[in-house]
Short mmCIF file of C-alpha atoms and ligand atoms in Angstrom, two decimals:
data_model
loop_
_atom_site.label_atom_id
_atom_site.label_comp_id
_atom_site.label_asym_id
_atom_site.label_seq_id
_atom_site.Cartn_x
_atom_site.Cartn_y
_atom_site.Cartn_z
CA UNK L 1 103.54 83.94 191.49
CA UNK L 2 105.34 87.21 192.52
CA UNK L 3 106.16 88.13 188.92
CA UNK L 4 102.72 87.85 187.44
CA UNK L 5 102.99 91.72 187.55
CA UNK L 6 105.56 91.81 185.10
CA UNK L 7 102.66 89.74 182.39
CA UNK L 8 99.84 91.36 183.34
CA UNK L 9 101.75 94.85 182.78
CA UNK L 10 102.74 93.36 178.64
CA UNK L 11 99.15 92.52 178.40
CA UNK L 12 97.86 95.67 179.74
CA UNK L 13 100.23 98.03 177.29
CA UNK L 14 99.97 95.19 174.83
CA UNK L 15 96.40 96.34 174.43
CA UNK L 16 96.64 100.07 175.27
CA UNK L 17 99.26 100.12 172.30
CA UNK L 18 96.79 98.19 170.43
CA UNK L 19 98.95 95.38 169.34
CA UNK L 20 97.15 91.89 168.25
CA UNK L 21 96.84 89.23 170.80
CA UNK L 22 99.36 87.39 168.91
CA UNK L 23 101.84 89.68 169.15
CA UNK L 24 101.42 90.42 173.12
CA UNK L 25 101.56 86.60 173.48
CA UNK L 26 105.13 86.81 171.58
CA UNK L 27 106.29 89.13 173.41
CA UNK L 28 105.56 87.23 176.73
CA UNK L 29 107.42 84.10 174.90
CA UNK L 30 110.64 83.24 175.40
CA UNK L 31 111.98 82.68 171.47
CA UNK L 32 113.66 79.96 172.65
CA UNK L 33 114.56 78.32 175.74
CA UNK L 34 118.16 75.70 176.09
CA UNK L 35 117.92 73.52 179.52
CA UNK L 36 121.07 71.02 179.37
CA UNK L 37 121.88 68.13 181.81
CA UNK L 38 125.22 68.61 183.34
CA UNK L 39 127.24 65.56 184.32
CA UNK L 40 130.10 66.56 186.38
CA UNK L 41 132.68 64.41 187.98
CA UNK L 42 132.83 65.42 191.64
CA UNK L 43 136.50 65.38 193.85
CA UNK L 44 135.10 61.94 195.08
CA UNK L 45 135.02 60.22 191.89
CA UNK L 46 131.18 59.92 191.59
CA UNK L 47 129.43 61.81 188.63
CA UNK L 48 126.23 64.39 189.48
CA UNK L 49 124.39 65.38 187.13
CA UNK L 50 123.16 69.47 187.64
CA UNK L 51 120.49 71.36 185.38
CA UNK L 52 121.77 73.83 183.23
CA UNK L 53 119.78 76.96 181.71
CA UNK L 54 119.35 79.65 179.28
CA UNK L 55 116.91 81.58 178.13
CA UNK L 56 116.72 83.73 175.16
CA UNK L 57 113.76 85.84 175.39
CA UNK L 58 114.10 88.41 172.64
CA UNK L 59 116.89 89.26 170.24
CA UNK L 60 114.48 91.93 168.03
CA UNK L 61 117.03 95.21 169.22
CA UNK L 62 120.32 92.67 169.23
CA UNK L 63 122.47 89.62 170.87
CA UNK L 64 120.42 88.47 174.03
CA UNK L 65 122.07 89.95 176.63
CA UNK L 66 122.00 88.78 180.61
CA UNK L 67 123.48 87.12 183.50
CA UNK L 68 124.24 83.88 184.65
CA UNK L 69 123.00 82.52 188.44
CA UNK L 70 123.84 79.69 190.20
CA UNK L 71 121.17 79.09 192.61
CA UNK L 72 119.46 76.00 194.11
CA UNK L 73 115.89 77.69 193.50
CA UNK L 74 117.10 78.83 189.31
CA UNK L 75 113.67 77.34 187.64
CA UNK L 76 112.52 77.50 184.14
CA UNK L 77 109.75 79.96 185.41
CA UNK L 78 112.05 82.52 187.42
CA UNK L 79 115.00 82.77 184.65
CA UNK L 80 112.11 83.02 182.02
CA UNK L 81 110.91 86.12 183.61
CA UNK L 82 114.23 87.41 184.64
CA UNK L 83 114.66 87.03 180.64
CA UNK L 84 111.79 88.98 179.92
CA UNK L 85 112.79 91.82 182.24
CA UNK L 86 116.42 92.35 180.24
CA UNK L 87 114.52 92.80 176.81
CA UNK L 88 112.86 95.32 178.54
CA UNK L 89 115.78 96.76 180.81
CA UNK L 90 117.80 96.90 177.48
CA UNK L 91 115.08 98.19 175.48
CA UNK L 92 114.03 101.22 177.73
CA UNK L 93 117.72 102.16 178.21
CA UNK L 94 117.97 101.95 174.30
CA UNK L 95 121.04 100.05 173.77
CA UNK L 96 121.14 97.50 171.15
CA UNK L 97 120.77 94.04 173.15
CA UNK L 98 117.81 92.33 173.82
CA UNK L 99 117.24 89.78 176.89
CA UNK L 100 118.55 86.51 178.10
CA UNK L 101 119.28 85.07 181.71
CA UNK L 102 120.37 81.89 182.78
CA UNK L 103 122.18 79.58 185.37
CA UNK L 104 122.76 76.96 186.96
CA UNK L 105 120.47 74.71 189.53
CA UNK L 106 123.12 74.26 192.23
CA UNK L 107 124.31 75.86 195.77
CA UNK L 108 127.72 76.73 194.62
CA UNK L 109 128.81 76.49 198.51
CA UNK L 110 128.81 72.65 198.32
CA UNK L 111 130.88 71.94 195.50
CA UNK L 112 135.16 72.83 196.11
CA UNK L 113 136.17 74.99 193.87
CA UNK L 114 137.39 72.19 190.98
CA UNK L 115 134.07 71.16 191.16
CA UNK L 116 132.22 74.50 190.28
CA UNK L 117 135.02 75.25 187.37
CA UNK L 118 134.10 72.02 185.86
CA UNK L 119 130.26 72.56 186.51
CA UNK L 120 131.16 75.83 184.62
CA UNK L 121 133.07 74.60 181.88
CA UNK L 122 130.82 71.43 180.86
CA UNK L 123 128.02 74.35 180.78
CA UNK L 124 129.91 75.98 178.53
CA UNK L 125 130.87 72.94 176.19
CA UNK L 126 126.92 72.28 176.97
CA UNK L 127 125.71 76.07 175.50
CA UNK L 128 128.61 77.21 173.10
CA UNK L 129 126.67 76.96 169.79
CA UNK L 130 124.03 79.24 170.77
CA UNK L 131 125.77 81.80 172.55
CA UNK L 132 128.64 84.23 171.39
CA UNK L 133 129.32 87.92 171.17
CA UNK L 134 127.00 88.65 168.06
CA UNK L 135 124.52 85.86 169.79
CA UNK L 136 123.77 85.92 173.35
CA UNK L 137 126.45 87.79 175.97
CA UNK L 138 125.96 86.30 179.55
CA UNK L 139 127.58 88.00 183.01
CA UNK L 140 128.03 87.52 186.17
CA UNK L 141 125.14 87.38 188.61
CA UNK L 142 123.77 85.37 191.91
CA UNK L 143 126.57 83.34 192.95
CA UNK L 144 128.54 84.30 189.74
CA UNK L 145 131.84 86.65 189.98
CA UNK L 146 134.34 87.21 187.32
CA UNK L 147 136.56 84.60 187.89
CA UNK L 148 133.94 81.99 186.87
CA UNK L 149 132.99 84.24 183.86
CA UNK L 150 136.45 83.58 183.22
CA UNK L 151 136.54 79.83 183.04
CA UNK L 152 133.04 79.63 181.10
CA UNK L 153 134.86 82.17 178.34
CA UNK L 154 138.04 80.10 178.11
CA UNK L 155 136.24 76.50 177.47
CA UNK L 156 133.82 78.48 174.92
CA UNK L 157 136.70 79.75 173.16
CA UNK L 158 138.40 76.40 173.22
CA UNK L 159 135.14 75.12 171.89
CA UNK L 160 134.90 77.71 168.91
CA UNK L 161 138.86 77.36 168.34
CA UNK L 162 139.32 81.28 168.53
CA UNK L 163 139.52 84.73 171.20
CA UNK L 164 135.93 85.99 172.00
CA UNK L 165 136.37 88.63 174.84
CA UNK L 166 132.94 90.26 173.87
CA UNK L 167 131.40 86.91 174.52
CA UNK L 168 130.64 87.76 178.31
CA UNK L 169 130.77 91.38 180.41
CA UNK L 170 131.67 91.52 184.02
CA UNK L 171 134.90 90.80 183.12
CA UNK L 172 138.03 91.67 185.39
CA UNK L 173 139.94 94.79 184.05
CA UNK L 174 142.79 92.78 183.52
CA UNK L 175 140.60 90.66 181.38
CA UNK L 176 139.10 93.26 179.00
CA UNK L 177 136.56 94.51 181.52
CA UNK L 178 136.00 98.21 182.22
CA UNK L 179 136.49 100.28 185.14
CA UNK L 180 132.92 101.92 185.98
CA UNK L 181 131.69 98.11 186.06
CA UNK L 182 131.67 97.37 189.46
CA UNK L 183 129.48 100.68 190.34
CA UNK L 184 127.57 101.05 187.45
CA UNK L 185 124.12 99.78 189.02
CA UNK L 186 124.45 102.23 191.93
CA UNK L 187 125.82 105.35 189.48
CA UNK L 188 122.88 104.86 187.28
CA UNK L 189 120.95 104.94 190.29
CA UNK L 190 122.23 108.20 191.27
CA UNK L 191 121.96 109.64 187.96
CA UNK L 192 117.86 108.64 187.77
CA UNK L 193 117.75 110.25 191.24
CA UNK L 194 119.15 113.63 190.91
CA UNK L 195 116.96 114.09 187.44
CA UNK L 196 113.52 112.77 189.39
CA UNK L 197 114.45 115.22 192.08
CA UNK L 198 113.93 118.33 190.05
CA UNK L 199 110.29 117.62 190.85
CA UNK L 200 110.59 118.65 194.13
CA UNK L 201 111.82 121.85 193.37
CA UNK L 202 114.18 122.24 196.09
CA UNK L 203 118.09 122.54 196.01
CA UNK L 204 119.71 118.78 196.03
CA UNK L 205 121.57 120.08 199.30
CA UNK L 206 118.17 120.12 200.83
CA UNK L 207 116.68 116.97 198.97
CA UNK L 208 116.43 113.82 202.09
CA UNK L 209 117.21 110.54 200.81
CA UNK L 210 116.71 106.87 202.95
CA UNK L 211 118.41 103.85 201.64
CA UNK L 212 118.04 100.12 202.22
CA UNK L 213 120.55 97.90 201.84
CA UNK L 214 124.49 98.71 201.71
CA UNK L 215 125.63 95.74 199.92
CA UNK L 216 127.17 96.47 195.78
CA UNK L 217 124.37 98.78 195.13
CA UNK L 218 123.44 100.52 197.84
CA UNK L 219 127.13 101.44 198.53
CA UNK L 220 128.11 102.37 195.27
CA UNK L 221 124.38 104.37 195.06
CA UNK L 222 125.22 106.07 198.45
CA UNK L 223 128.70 107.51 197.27
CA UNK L 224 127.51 109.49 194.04
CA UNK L 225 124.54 110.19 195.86
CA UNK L 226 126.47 112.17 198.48
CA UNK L 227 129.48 113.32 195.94
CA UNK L 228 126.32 114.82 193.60
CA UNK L 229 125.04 116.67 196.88
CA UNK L 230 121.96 114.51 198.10
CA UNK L 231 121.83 114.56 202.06
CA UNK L 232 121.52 110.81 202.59
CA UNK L 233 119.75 110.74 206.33
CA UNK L 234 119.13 106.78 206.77
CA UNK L 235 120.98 103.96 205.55
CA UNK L 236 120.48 100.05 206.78
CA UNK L 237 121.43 96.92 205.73
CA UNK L 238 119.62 93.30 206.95
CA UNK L 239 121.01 93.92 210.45
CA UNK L 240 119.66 97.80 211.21
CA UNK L 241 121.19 100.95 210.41
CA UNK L 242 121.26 104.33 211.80
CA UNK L 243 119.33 108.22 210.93
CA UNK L 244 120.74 111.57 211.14
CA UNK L 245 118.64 114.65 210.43
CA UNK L 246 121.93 116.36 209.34
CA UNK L 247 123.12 113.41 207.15
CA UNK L 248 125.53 110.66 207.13
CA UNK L 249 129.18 110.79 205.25
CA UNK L 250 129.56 108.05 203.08
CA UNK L 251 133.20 107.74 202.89
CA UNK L 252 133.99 106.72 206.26
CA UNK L 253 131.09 105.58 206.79
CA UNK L 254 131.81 102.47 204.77
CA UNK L 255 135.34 102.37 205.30
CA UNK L 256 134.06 101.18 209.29
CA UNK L 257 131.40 99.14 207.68
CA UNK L 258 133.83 97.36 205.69
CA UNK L 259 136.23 96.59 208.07
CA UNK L 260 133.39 94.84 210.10
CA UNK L 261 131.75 97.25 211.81
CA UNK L 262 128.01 97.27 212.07
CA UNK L 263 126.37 100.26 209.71
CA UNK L 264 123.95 100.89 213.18
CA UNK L 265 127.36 101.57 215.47
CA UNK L 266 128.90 103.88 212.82
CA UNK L 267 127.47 107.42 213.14
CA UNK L 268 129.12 110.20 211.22
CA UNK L 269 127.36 113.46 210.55
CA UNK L 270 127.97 114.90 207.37
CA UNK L 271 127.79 118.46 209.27
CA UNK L 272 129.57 117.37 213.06
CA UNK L 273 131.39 114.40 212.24
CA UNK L 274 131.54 111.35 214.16
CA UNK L 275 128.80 112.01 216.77
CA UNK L 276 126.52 109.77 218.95
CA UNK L 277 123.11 111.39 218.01
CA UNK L 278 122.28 108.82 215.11
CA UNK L 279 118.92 107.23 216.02
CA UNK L 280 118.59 103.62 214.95
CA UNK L 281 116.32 101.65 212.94
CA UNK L 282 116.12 97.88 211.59
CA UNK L 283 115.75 97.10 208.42
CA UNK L 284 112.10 97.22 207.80
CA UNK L 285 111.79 100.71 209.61
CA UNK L 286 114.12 102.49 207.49
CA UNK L 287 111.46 102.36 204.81
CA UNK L 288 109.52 104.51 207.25
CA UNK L 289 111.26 107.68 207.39
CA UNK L 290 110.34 110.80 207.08
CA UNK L 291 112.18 111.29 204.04
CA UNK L 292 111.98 113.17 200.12
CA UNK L 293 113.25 109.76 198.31
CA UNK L 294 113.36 106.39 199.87
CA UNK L 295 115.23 103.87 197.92
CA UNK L 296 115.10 100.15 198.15
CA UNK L 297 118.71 98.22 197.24
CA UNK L 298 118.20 95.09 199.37
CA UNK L 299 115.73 92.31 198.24
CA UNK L 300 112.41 92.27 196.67
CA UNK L 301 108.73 92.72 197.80
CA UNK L 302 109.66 94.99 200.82
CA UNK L 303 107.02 97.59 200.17
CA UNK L 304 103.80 95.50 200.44
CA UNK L 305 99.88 96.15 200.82
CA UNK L 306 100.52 95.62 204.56
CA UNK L 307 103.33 98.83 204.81
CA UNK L 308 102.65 100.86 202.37
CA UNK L 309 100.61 103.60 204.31
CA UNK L 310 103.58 103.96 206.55
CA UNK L 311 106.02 105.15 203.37
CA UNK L 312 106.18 108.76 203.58
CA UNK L 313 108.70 109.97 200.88
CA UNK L 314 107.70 111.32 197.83
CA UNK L 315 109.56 109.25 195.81
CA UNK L 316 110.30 105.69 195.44
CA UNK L 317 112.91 104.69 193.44
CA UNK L 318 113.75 100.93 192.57
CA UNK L 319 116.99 99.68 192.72
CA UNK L 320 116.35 96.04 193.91
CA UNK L 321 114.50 93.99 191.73
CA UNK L 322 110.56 94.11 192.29
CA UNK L 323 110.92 96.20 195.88
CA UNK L 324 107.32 97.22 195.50
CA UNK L 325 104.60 94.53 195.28
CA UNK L 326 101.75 94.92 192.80
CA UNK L 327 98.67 95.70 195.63
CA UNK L 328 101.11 98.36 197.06
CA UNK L 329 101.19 100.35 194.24
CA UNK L 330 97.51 101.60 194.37
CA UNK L 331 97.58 102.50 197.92
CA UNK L 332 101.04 104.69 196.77
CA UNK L 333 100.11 106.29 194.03
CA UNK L 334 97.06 107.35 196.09
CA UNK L 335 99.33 109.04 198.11
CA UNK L 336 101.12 110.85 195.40
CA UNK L 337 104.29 108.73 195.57
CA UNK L 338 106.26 108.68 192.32
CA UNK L 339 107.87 105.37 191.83
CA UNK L 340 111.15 104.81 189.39
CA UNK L 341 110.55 101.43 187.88
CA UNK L 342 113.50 99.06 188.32
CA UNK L 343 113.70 98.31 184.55
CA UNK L 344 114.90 102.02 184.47
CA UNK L 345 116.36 102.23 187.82
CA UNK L 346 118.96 99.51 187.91
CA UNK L 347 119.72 99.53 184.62
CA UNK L 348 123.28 100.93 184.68
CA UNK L 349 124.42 97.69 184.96
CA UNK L 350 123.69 96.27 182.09
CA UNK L 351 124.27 99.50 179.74
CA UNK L 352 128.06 99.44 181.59
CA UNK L 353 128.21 95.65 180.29
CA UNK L 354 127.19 97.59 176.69
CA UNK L 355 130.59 99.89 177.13
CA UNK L 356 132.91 97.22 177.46
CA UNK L 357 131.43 95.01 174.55
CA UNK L 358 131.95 97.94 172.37
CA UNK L 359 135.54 98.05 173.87
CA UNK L 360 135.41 93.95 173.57
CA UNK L 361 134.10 93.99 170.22
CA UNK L 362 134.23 97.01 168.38
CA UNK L 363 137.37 98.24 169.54
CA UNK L 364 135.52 101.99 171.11
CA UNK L 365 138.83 103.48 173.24
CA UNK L 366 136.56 104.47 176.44
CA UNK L 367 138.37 105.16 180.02
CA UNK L 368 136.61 105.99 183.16
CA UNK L 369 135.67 109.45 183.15
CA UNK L 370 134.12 109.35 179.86
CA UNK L 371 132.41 105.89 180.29
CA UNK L 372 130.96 107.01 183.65
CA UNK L 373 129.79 110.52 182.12
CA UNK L 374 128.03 108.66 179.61
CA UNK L 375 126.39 106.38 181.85
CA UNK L 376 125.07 109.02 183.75
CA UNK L 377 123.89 111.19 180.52
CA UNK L 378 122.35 107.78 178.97
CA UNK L 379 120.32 107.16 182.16
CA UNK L 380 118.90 110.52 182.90
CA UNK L 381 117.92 110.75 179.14
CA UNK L 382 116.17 107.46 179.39
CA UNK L 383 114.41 109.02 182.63
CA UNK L 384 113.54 111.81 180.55
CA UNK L 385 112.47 110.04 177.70
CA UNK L 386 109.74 107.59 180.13
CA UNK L 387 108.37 110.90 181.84
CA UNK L 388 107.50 112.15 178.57
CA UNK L 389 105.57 109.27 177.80
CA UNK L 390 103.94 109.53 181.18
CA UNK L 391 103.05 112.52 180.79
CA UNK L 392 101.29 112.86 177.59
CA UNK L 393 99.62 108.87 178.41
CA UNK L 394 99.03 110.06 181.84
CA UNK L 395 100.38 107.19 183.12
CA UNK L 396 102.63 106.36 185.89
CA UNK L 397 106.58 105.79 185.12
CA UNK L 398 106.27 102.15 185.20
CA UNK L 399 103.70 101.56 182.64
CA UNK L 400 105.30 104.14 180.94
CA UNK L 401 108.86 102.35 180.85
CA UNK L 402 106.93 99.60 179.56
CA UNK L 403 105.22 101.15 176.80
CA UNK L 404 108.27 102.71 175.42
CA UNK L 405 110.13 99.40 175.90
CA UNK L 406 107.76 97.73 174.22
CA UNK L 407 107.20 100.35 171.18
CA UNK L 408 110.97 100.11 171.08
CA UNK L 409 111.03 95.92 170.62
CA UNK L 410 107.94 95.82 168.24
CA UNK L 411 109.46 98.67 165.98
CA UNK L 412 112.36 96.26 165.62
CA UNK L 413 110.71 93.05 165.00
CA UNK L 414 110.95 91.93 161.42
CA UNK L 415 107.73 91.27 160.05
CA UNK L 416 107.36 87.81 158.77
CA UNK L 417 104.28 85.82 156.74
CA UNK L 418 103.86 88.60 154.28
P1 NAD E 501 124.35 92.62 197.76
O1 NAD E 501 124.19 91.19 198.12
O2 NAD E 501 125.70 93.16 197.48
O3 NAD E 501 123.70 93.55 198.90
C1 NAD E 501 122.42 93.33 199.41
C2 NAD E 501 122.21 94.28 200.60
O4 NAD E 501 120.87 94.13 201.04
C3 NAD E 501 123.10 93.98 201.81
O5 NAD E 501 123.49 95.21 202.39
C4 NAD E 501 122.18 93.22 202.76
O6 NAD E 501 122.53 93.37 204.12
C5 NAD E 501 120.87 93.92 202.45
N1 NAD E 501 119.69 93.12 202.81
C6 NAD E 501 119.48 91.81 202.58
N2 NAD E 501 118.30 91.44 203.09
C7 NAD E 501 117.76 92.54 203.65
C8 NAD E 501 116.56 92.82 204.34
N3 NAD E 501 115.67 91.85 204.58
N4 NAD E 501 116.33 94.08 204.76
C9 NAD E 501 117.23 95.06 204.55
N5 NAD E 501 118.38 94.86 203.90
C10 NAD E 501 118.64 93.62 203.47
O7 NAD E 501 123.38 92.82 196.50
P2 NAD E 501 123.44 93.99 195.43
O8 NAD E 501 124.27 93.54 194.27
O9 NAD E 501 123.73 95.26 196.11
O10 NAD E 501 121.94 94.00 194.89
C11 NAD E 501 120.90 94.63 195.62
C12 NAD E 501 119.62 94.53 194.82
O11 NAD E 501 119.77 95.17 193.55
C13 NAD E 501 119.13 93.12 194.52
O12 NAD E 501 117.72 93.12 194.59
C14 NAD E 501 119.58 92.89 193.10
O13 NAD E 501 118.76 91.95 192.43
C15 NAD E 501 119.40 94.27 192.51
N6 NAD E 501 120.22 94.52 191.33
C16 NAD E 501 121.58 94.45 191.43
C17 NAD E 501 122.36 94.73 190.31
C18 NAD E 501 123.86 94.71 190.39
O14 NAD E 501 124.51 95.12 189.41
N7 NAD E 501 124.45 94.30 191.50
C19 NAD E 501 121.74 95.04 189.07
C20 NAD E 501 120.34 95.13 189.02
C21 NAD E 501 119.60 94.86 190.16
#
């Protein structure tokens, strides 16, 4: 299975952090796992009944924290892992949440839009007793937007008789949500980028950076990325993009791109403007380029045993979820490619969804400019904090991240039987 990696890596620092079988085995156990039968009456009449889950991996650092997907292909085996990760995620980002993930067994795109607020609700009504905003905070994520956030926090509130706005993130501002939300992934991204660059020892006006994929992330990432002074060369989505040695402009850029434009007909030079010397390249390709920092934002495994002698940046960093498959690794690292795990990488999500439950919850006054100067302090620190502990280990970032994750999660784990 593609995620074995993520195992194998808590056995491996398991044992180089000489913790007892037992305890590597808990903390590759989900504490407990909810799966709930769902009977909803469809606009026909008839009733269906869809597979609801959640998974509460660990709670040792605080509530379980992590989203909710509604997917035809959400297993036990997938949101398990996906569980795992977010004790992890929250643990190397040091916020006080552990992991959880969940969802929903359906293709939202088949059910009318009663239909998927009652799916949502009777999940609710299904879960309310083991989630809440001291519990287990869920947010949006595959298939899941605010708006159904919405109607799973209304029927849990009607369940628990009371207001609970901490009890999921993601919310809309208007809702008790927080600006820097919506962009936090791709800030945090930005922020981990322009503190790995100092090891190329070049000024960030000079420092080339290729992206893949243009969607939340890779837009958002793009933007700070060019406002912090990066020259972003290459950017493509599933359909192509485009490459200019003098760099792209984001702004306009994605202004085209959003009003339907393909990203491989737009071609504005950050140094000439709109010009008609972009060469193009498909989505795979973009990997390719000559480039200081490739980043994938698309989809996972796209940097494989098969491709990865044709990377030639210097450094990789992760913003989609497992980009870089475990038998590529080796055959980077031999090349002297530094890779940003995504645990650290795309992070900024979730420690955005920690700013607005301490707005939610503890009643912190944040606004924009503070919340996304934070963000971007909190993630370079973390950075920081994993290349110490990569250094002095000599290990690469991503065991690293794990290690200090996992030093993190076992520091805070009562100790019971004594
Ligand atoms: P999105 O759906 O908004 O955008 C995905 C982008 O990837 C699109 O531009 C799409 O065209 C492109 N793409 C899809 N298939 C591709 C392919 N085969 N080759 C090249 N490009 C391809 O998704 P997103 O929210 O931007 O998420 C991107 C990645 O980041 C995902 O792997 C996601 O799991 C991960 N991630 C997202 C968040 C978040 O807050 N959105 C948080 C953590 C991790």
């Amino acid at each position: 299975m593609k995620y074995d990696k993520i195992k194998k890596l808590i056995k491996k620092v398991g044992r180089k952090l000489d913790l007892e079988q037992g305890t590597i085995d808990a903390l590759k156990s989900p504490q407990r796992i909810i799966e709930v039968a769902l009977p909803v009456i469809l606009d026909n009449g008839k009733t269906k009944v869809f597979k609801g889950i959640r998974i509460q991996h660990n709670n040792a650092r605080g509530p379980y924290k992590g989203g909710l997907r509604y997917h035809p292909g959400v297993s036990l085996d997938e949101v398990e892992i996906l569980a795992t990760l977010m004790s992890l995620k929250t643990a190397v980002i040091n916020i006080p949440f552990g992991g959880g993930k969940g969802g929903i067994a359906v293709d939202p795109e088949q059910l009318s839009k009663p239909e998927l607020k009652r799916l949502t609700e009777k999940f609710a009504q299904s879960v309310h007793d083991v989630i809440g905003e001291h519990k287990d905070i869920p947010a949006p994520d595959v298939n899941t937007n605010p708006e159904i956030m919405k109607w799973f926090r209304d029927e849990y509130e009607k369940n628990i008789g009371k207001k609970s706005p901490g009890v999921i993130t993601g919310k809309a501002l208007e809702d008790g949500g927080i600006e820097v939300r919506n962009e936090a992934t791709g800030l945090g991204g930005a922020a981990v980028t322009h503190e790995v660059a100092k090891r190329l020892n070049k000024p960030i006006e000079d420092v080339t950076v290729a992206i893949q994929g243009f969607g939340n992330v890779g837009s958002h990432l793009a933007r700070h990325l060019e406002d912090m002074g990066f020259k972003v060369v290459a950017i493509a989505d599933a359909s192509g993009g485009i490459y200019h040695d003098d760099g792209l402009t984001y702004h306009e850029t994605h202004k085209r791109y959003r009003s339907g434009e393909k990203i491989s007909d737009v071609c504005i030079c950050k140094i000439h403007g709109p010009s008609h010397d972009c060469a193009k390249t498909s989505a795979q390709s973009v990997l390719y380029q000559k480039v200081d920092i490739l980043i994938p934002a698309a989809i996972g495994e796209q940097i494989t045993a098969a491709n990865a002698s044709k990377i030639k940046a210097k450094i990789i960093i992760e913003m989609a979820n497992h980009p870089v498959t475990e038998d590529a690794e080796p055959i980077l690292y031999k090349k002297g490619i530094t890779i940003v795990p995504d645990i650290l990488a795309n992070a900024g999500g979730v420690l955005a969804s920690y700013y607005e439950w301490q707005k939610n919850v503890q009643n912190v006054k944040i606004d924009y400019n503070s919340s996304k100067q934070n963000l971007i302090n909190k993630m370079k620190k973390a950075l920081r904090e994993v290349e110490k502990v990569a250094k002095n280990e000599k290990l690469s970032l991503r065991e690293a991240a794990y290690i200090l994750a996992i030093t993190r999660i076992i520091a805070a784990t009562p100790k019971t039987n004594k």
